[in-house]
């Protein structure tokens, strides 16, 4: 007749699953914000060097926004004089010879200005060992490099001044020695 005479239902307690999903969302949000808001440049590339992600600090450092970085590879940012050393280290990392590396080199920013950076680079692999992506933490060390260069220049200048003073002192010593010799000779002749 179509009349309901009984109903059967099942109830599953999904409290733990819901709590786990909430904890996962909170954890993902925490790490997303840490990535986005850190003051150190953070970038991820493919093993071939194509950008996958970059945080605000990395974009500010390079002058590129994320959409622009996604169209280039990291090698194009590295000063040509520093590129070969970087690529050799990447190759060694991909080959499994080293797990990570730290390097100081120059970057060319979007405005073509060169800045010195210190990079800590590591490789993330799949559970099977296949290279998945490269992570680089990058900080601007231009001011430190400029201070080092100024200190080197001051040191070089000091070395030159010390050398000049040493030569002047040696010349003065020769003159003084000659004068002493002449005086002794005069004294000797006066005694005779």
PDB file of C-alpha atoms in Angstrom:
ATOM      1  CA  UNK A   1       0.000   0.000   0.000  1.00  0.00           C
ATOM      2  CA  UNK A   2       3.009   2.251   0.192  1.00  0.00           C
ATOM      3  CA  UNK A   3       2.716   2.802   3.851  1.00  0.00           C
ATOM      4  CA  UNK A   4       6.003   2.977   5.881  1.00  0.00           C
ATOM      5  CA  UNK A   5       6.012   0.381   8.555  1.00  0.00           C
ATOM      6  CA  UNK A   6       9.548   0.742   9.791  1.00  0.00           C
ATOM      7  CA  UNK A   7      12.823   2.499   8.922  1.00  0.00           C
ATOM      8  CA  UNK A   8      16.366   1.357   9.379  1.00  0.00           C
ATOM      9  CA  UNK A   9      19.226   3.786   9.763  1.00  0.00           C
ATOM     10  CA  UNK A  10      22.880   3.699  10.544  1.00  0.00           C
ATOM     11  CA  UNK A  11      24.801   6.310  12.430  1.00  0.00           C
ATOM     12  CA  UNK A  12      28.566   6.632  12.195  1.00  0.00           C
ATOM     13  CA  UNK A  13      30.463   8.789  14.615  1.00  0.00           C
ATOM     14  CA  UNK A  14      32.707  10.966  12.400  1.00  0.00           C
ATOM     15  CA  UNK A  15      33.876  13.265  15.172  1.00  0.00           C
ATOM     16  CA  UNK A  16      37.488  12.077  14.957  1.00  0.00           C
ATOM     17  CA  UNK A  17      37.566  12.441  11.171  1.00  0.00           C
ATOM     18  CA  UNK A  18      36.095  15.949  11.398  1.00  0.00           C
ATOM     19  CA  UNK A  19      38.626  16.908  14.080  1.00  0.00           C
ATOM     20  CA  UNK A  20      41.483  15.513  11.970  1.00  0.00           C
ATOM     21  CA  UNK A  21      40.266  17.457   8.905  1.00  0.00           C
ATOM     22  CA  UNK A  22      40.040  20.643  10.989  1.00  0.00           C
ATOM     23  CA  UNK A  23      43.533  20.102  12.382  1.00  0.00           C
ATOM     24  CA  UNK A  24      44.839  19.536   8.852  1.00  0.00           C
ATOM     25  CA  UNK A  25      43.183  22.751   7.613  1.00  0.00           C
ATOM     26  CA  UNK A  26      44.691  24.684  10.527  1.00  0.00           C
ATOM     27  CA  UNK A  27      48.129  23.192   9.911  1.00  0.00           C
ATOM     28  CA  UNK A  28      47.973  23.979   6.189  1.00  0.00           C
ATOM     29  CA  UNK A  29      46.893  27.552   6.973  1.00  0.00           C
ATOM     30  CA  UNK A  30      49.737  27.954   9.472  1.00  0.00           C
ATOM     31  CA  UNK A  31      52.355  26.788   6.970  1.00  0.00           C
ATOM     32  CA  UNK A  32      50.795  28.775   4.118  1.00  0.00           C
ATOM     33  CA  UNK A  33      50.993  31.949   6.207  1.00  0.00           C
ATOM     34  CA  UNK A  34      54.548  31.171   7.346  1.00  0.00           C
ATOM     35  CA  UNK A  35      55.552  30.718   3.679  1.00  0.00           C
ATOM     36  CA  UNK A  36      53.784  33.872   2.543  1.00  0.00           C
ATOM     37  CA  UNK A  37      54.733  36.178   5.409  1.00  0.00           C
ATOM     38  CA  UNK A  38      58.349  35.282   6.218  1.00  0.00           C
ATOM     39  CA  UNK A  39      60.881  38.053   5.609  1.00  0.00           C
ATOM     40  CA  UNK A  40      63.243  35.626   3.868  1.00  0.00           C
ATOM     41  CA  UNK A  41      62.692  34.981   0.170  1.00  0.00           C
ATOM     42  CA  UNK A  42      61.259  31.516  -0.404  1.00  0.00           C
ATOM     43  CA  UNK A  43      60.893  29.991  -3.852  1.00  0.00           C
ATOM     44  CA  UNK A  44      60.115  26.574  -5.295  1.00  0.00           C
ATOM     45  CA  UNK A  45      61.140  25.462  -8.775  1.00  0.00           C
ATOM     46  CA  UNK A  46      60.964  22.331 -10.842  1.00  0.00           C
ATOM     47  CA  UNK A  47      64.209  20.340 -11.079  1.00  0.00           C
ATOM     48  CA  UNK A  48      64.638  22.049 -14.476  1.00  0.00           C
ATOM     49  CA  UNK A  49      64.470  25.469 -12.808  1.00  0.00           C
ATOM     50  CA  UNK A  50      60.966  26.697 -13.698  1.00  0.00           C
ATOM     51  CA  UNK A  51      59.317  28.613 -10.868  1.00  0.00           C
ATOM     52  CA  UNK A  52      56.358  26.946  -9.175  1.00  0.00           C
ATOM     53  CA  UNK A  53      55.878  29.284  -6.227  1.00  0.00           C
ATOM     54  CA  UNK A  54      57.517  32.281  -4.574  1.00  0.00           C
ATOM     55  CA  UNK A  55      56.597  34.279  -1.518  1.00  0.00           C
ATOM     56  CA  UNK A  56      56.223  38.038  -1.177  1.00  0.00           C
ATOM     57  CA  UNK A  57      59.798  38.543   0.138  1.00  0.00           C
ATOM     58  CA  UNK A  58      61.261  36.716  -2.876  1.00  0.00           C
ATOM     59  CA  UNK A  59      59.146  38.802  -5.249  1.00  0.00           C
ATOM     60  CA  UNK A  60      60.225  42.015  -3.504  1.00  0.00           C
ATOM     61  CA  UNK A  61      63.875  40.961  -3.662  1.00  0.00           C
ATOM     62  CA  UNK A  62      63.776  40.254  -7.402  1.00  0.00           C
ATOM     63  CA  UNK A  63      61.282  42.943  -8.380  1.00  0.00           C
ATOM     64  CA  UNK A  64      59.120  40.404 -10.220  1.00  0.00           C
ATOM     65  CA  UNK A  65      55.604  39.486  -9.224  1.00  0.00           C
ATOM     66  CA  UNK A  66      54.686  35.814  -9.032  1.00  0.00           C
ATOM     67  CA  UNK A  67      52.957  35.744 -12.427  1.00  0.00           C
ATOM     68  CA  UNK A  68      56.156  37.072 -14.040  1.00  0.00           C
ATOM     69  CA  UNK A  69      58.373  34.588 -12.199  1.00  0.00           C
ATOM     70  CA  UNK A  70      56.205  31.730 -13.454  1.00  0.00           C
ATOM     71  CA  UNK A  71      57.284  32.628 -17.012  1.00  0.00           C
ATOM     72  CA  UNK A  72      61.055  32.458 -16.381  1.00  0.00           C
ATOM     73  CA  UNK A  73      63.550  30.051 -14.872  1.00  0.00           C
ATOM     74  CA  UNK A  74      65.796  30.729 -11.897  1.00  0.00           C
ATOM     75  CA  UNK A  75      68.953  30.649 -14.053  1.00  0.00           C
ATOM     76  CA  UNK A  76      67.865  33.826 -15.832  1.00  0.00           C
ATOM     77  CA  UNK A  77      68.003  35.713 -12.518  1.00  0.00           C
ATOM     78  CA  UNK A  78      71.574  34.675 -11.700  1.00  0.00           C
ATOM     79  CA  UNK A  79      74.413  36.952 -12.777  1.00  0.00           C
ATOM     80  CA  UNK A  80      76.236  35.330 -15.744  1.00  0.00           C
ATOM     81  CA  UNK A  81      79.533  35.258 -13.793  1.00  0.00           C
ATOM     82  CA  UNK A  82      77.855  33.222 -11.012  1.00  0.00           C
ATOM     83  CA  UNK A  83      75.607  30.979 -13.114  1.00  0.00           C
ATOM     84  CA  UNK A  84      78.023  28.116 -13.844  1.00  0.00           C
ATOM     85  CA  UNK A  85      78.832  27.466 -10.181  1.00  0.00           C
ATOM     86  CA  UNK A  86      75.104  27.428  -9.308  1.00  0.00           C
ATOM     87  CA  UNK A  87      74.283  24.993 -12.108  1.00  0.00           C
ATOM     88  CA  UNK A  88      77.126  22.649 -11.101  1.00  0.00           C
ATOM     89  CA  UNK A  89      75.798  22.520  -7.537  1.00  0.00           C
ATOM     90  CA  UNK A  90      72.236  21.882  -8.795  1.00  0.00           C
ATOM     91  CA  UNK A  91      73.533  19.048 -11.007  1.00  0.00           C
ATOM     92  CA  UNK A  92      75.391  17.519  -8.051  1.00  0.00           C
ATOM     93  CA  UNK A  93      72.251  17.782  -5.926  1.00  0.00           C
ATOM     94  CA  UNK A  94      70.077  16.169  -8.616  1.00  0.00           C
ATOM     95  CA  UNK A  95      72.662  13.389  -9.000  1.00  0.00           C
ATOM     96  CA  UNK A  96      72.444  12.699  -5.263  1.00  0.00           C
ATOM     97  CA  UNK A  97      76.064  13.712  -4.565  1.00  0.00           C
ATOM     98  CA  UNK A  98      74.949  16.423  -2.135  1.00  0.00           C
ATOM     99  CA  UNK A  99      71.658  16.906  -0.295  1.00  0.00           C
ATOM    100  CA  UNK A 100      71.735  20.704  -0.253  1.00  0.00           C
ATOM    101  CA  UNK A 101      74.052  23.680  -0.530  1.00  0.00           C
ATOM    102  CA  UNK A 102      74.514  27.284   0.514  1.00  0.00           C
ATOM    103  CA  UNK A 103      75.919  29.821  -1.920  1.00  0.00           C
ATOM    104  CA  UNK A 104      76.401  33.562  -2.226  1.00  0.00           C
ATOM    105  CA  UNK A 105      75.907  35.017  -5.667  1.00  0.00           C
ATOM    106  CA  UNK A 106      74.427  37.951  -7.523  1.00  0.00           C
ATOM    107  CA  UNK A 107      70.884  38.159  -8.863  1.00  0.00           C
ATOM    108  CA  UNK A 108      69.701  40.450 -11.615  1.00  0.00           C
ATOM    109  CA  UNK A 109      66.453  42.062 -10.538  1.00  0.00           C
ATOM    110  CA  UNK A 110      63.692  43.085 -12.889  1.00  0.00           C
ATOM    111  CA  UNK A 111      65.143  46.613 -13.003  1.00  0.00           C
ATOM    112  CA  UNK A 112      68.511  45.065 -14.087  1.00  0.00           C
ATOM    113  CA  UNK A 113      70.083  46.069 -10.770  1.00  0.00           C
ATOM    114  CA  UNK A 114      72.403  43.411  -9.331  1.00  0.00           C
ATOM    115  CA  UNK A 115      71.930  42.376  -5.714  1.00  0.00           C
ATOM    116  CA  UNK A 116      73.993  39.951  -3.665  1.00  0.00           C
ATOM    117  CA  UNK A 117      72.041  37.050  -2.162  1.00  0.00           C
ATOM    118  CA  UNK A 118      72.768  34.167   0.153  1.00  0.00           C
ATOM    119  CA  UNK A 119      70.807  31.081  -0.861  1.00  0.00           C
ATOM    120  CA  UNK A 120      70.165  27.884   0.980  1.00  0.00           C
ATOM    121  CA  UNK A 121      69.026  25.349  -1.610  1.00  0.00           C
ATOM    122  CA  UNK A 122      67.599  21.873  -1.074  1.00  0.00           C
ATOM    123  CA  UNK A 123      65.902  19.217  -3.148  1.00  0.00           C
ATOM    124  CA  UNK A 124      62.634  17.458  -2.323  1.00  0.00           C
ATOM    125  CA  UNK A 125      62.330  13.938  -3.725  1.00  0.00           C
ATOM    126  CA  UNK A 126      59.371  11.622  -4.082  1.00  0.00           C
ATOM    127  CA  UNK A 127      59.304   8.515  -1.835  1.00  0.00           C
ATOM    128  CA  UNK A 128      60.804   6.644  -4.820  1.00  0.00           C
ATOM    129  CA  UNK A 129      63.722   9.098  -4.953  1.00  0.00           C
ATOM    130  CA  UNK A 130      62.742  11.054  -8.045  1.00  0.00           C
ATOM    131  CA  UNK A 131      63.564  14.787  -7.826  1.00  0.00           C
ATOM    132  CA  UNK A 132      60.272  16.601  -7.276  1.00  0.00           C
ATOM    133  CA  UNK A 133      61.112  20.261  -6.666  1.00  0.00           C
ATOM    134  CA  UNK A 134      63.881  22.556  -5.508  1.00  0.00           C
ATOM    135  CA  UNK A 135      63.448  24.899  -2.559  1.00  0.00           C
ATOM    136  CA  UNK A 136      65.558  28.043  -2.157  1.00  0.00           C
ATOM    137  CA  UNK A 137      65.626  30.331   0.873  1.00  0.00           C
ATOM    138  CA  UNK A 138      67.144  33.619  -0.260  1.00  0.00           C
ATOM    139  CA  UNK A 139      68.191  36.719   1.631  1.00  0.00           C
ATOM    140  CA  UNK A 140      69.613  40.006   0.378  1.00  0.00           C
ATOM    141  CA  UNK A 141      73.212  40.446   1.556  1.00  0.00           C
ATOM    142  CA  UNK A 142      74.075  43.417  -0.681  1.00  0.00           C
ATOM    143  CA  UNK A 143      74.796  45.769   2.218  1.00  0.00           C
ATOM    144  CA  UNK A 144      77.075  43.211   3.848  1.00  0.00           C
ATOM    145  CA  UNK A 145      78.955  42.681   0.570  1.00  0.00           C
ATOM    146  CA  UNK A 146      79.333  46.443   0.117  1.00  0.00           C
ATOM    147  CA  UNK A 147      80.691  46.740   3.669  1.00  0.00           C
ATOM    148  CA  UNK A 148      83.132  43.884   2.992  1.00  0.00           C
ATOM    149  CA  UNK A 149      84.268  45.587  -0.206  1.00  0.00           C
ATOM    150  CA  UNK A 150      84.745  48.912   1.613  1.00  0.00           C
ATOM    151  CA  UNK A 151      86.700  47.120   4.347  1.00  0.00           C
ATOM    152  CA  UNK A 152      88.897  45.408   1.726  1.00  0.00           C
ATOM    153  CA  UNK A 153      89.511  48.759   0.008  1.00  0.00           C
ATOM    154  CA  UNK A 154      90.425  50.368   3.352  1.00  0.00           C
ATOM    155  CA  UNK A 155      92.725  47.440   4.137  1.00  0.00           C
ATOM    156  CA  UNK A 156      94.398  47.733   0.725  1.00  0.00           C
ATOM    157  CA  UNK A 157      94.805  51.479   1.229  1.00  0.00           C
ATOM    158  CA  UNK A 158      96.296  50.867   4.664  1.00  0.00           C
ATOM    159  CA  UNK A 159      98.727  48.322   3.185  1.00  0.00           C
ATOM    160  CA  UNK A 160      99.841  50.910   0.622  1.00  0.00           C
ATOM    161  CA  UNK A 161     100.318  53.539   3.338  1.00  0.00           C
ATOM    162  CA  UNK A 162     102.293  51.100   5.509  1.00  0.00           C
ATOM    163  CA  UNK A 163     104.503  50.246   2.528  1.00  0.00           C
ATOM    164  CA  UNK A 164     105.038  53.943   1.759  1.00  0.00           C
ATOM    165  CA  UNK A 165     105.872  54.701   5.412  1.00  0.00           C
ATOM    166  CA  UNK A 166     108.225  51.723   5.545  1.00  0.00           C
ATOM    167  CA  UNK A 167     110.046  52.998   2.456  1.00  0.00           C
ATOM    168  CA  UNK A 168     110.222  56.520   3.936  1.00  0.00           C
ATOM    169  CA  UNK A 169     111.564  55.122   7.202  1.00  0.00           C
ATOM    170  CA  UNK A 170     114.159  53.026   5.369  1.00  0.00           C
ATOM    171  CA  UNK A 171     115.270  56.119   3.402  1.00  0.00           C
ATOM    172  CA  UNK A 172     115.430  58.169   6.622  1.00  0.00           C
ATOM    173  CA  UNK A 173     117.485  55.429   8.258  1.00  0.00           C
ATOM    174  CA  UNK A 174     119.952  55.505   5.367  1.00  0.00           C
ATOM    175  CA  UNK A 175     120.264  59.285   5.639  1.00  0.00           C
ATOM    176  CA  UNK A 176     120.695  59.050   9.416  1.00  0.00           C
ATOM    177  CA  UNK A 177     123.286  56.280   9.082  1.00  0.00           C
ATOM    178  CA  UNK A 178     125.225  58.387   6.585  1.00  0.00           C
ATOM    179  CA  UNK A 179     125.074  61.391   8.897  1.00  0.00           C
ATOM    180  CA  UNK A 180     126.286  59.316  11.864  1.00  0.00           C
ATOM    181  CA  UNK A 181     129.123  57.908   9.772  1.00  0.00           C
ATOM    182  CA  UNK A 182     130.100  61.412   8.628  1.00  0.00           C
ATOM    183  CA  UNK A 183     129.966  62.756  12.209  1.00  0.00           C
ATOM    184  CA  UNK A 184     132.143  59.885  13.470  1.00  0.00           C
ATOM    185  CA  UNK A 185     134.608  60.537  10.686  1.00  0.00           C
ATOM    186  CA  UNK A 186     134.745  64.242  11.617  1.00  0.00           C
ATOM    187  CA  UNK A 187     135.210  63.352  15.311  1.00  0.00           C
ATOM    188  CA  UNK A 188     137.988  60.922  14.407  1.00  0.00           C
ATOM    189  CA  UNK A 189     139.766  63.532  12.349  1.00  0.00           C
ATOM    190  CA  UNK A 190     139.428  66.119  15.111  1.00  0.00           C
ATOM    191  CA  UNK A 191     141.119  63.772  17.565  1.00  0.00           C
ATOM    192  CA  UNK A 192     144.088  63.301  15.267  1.00  0.00           C
TER     193      UNK A 192
END
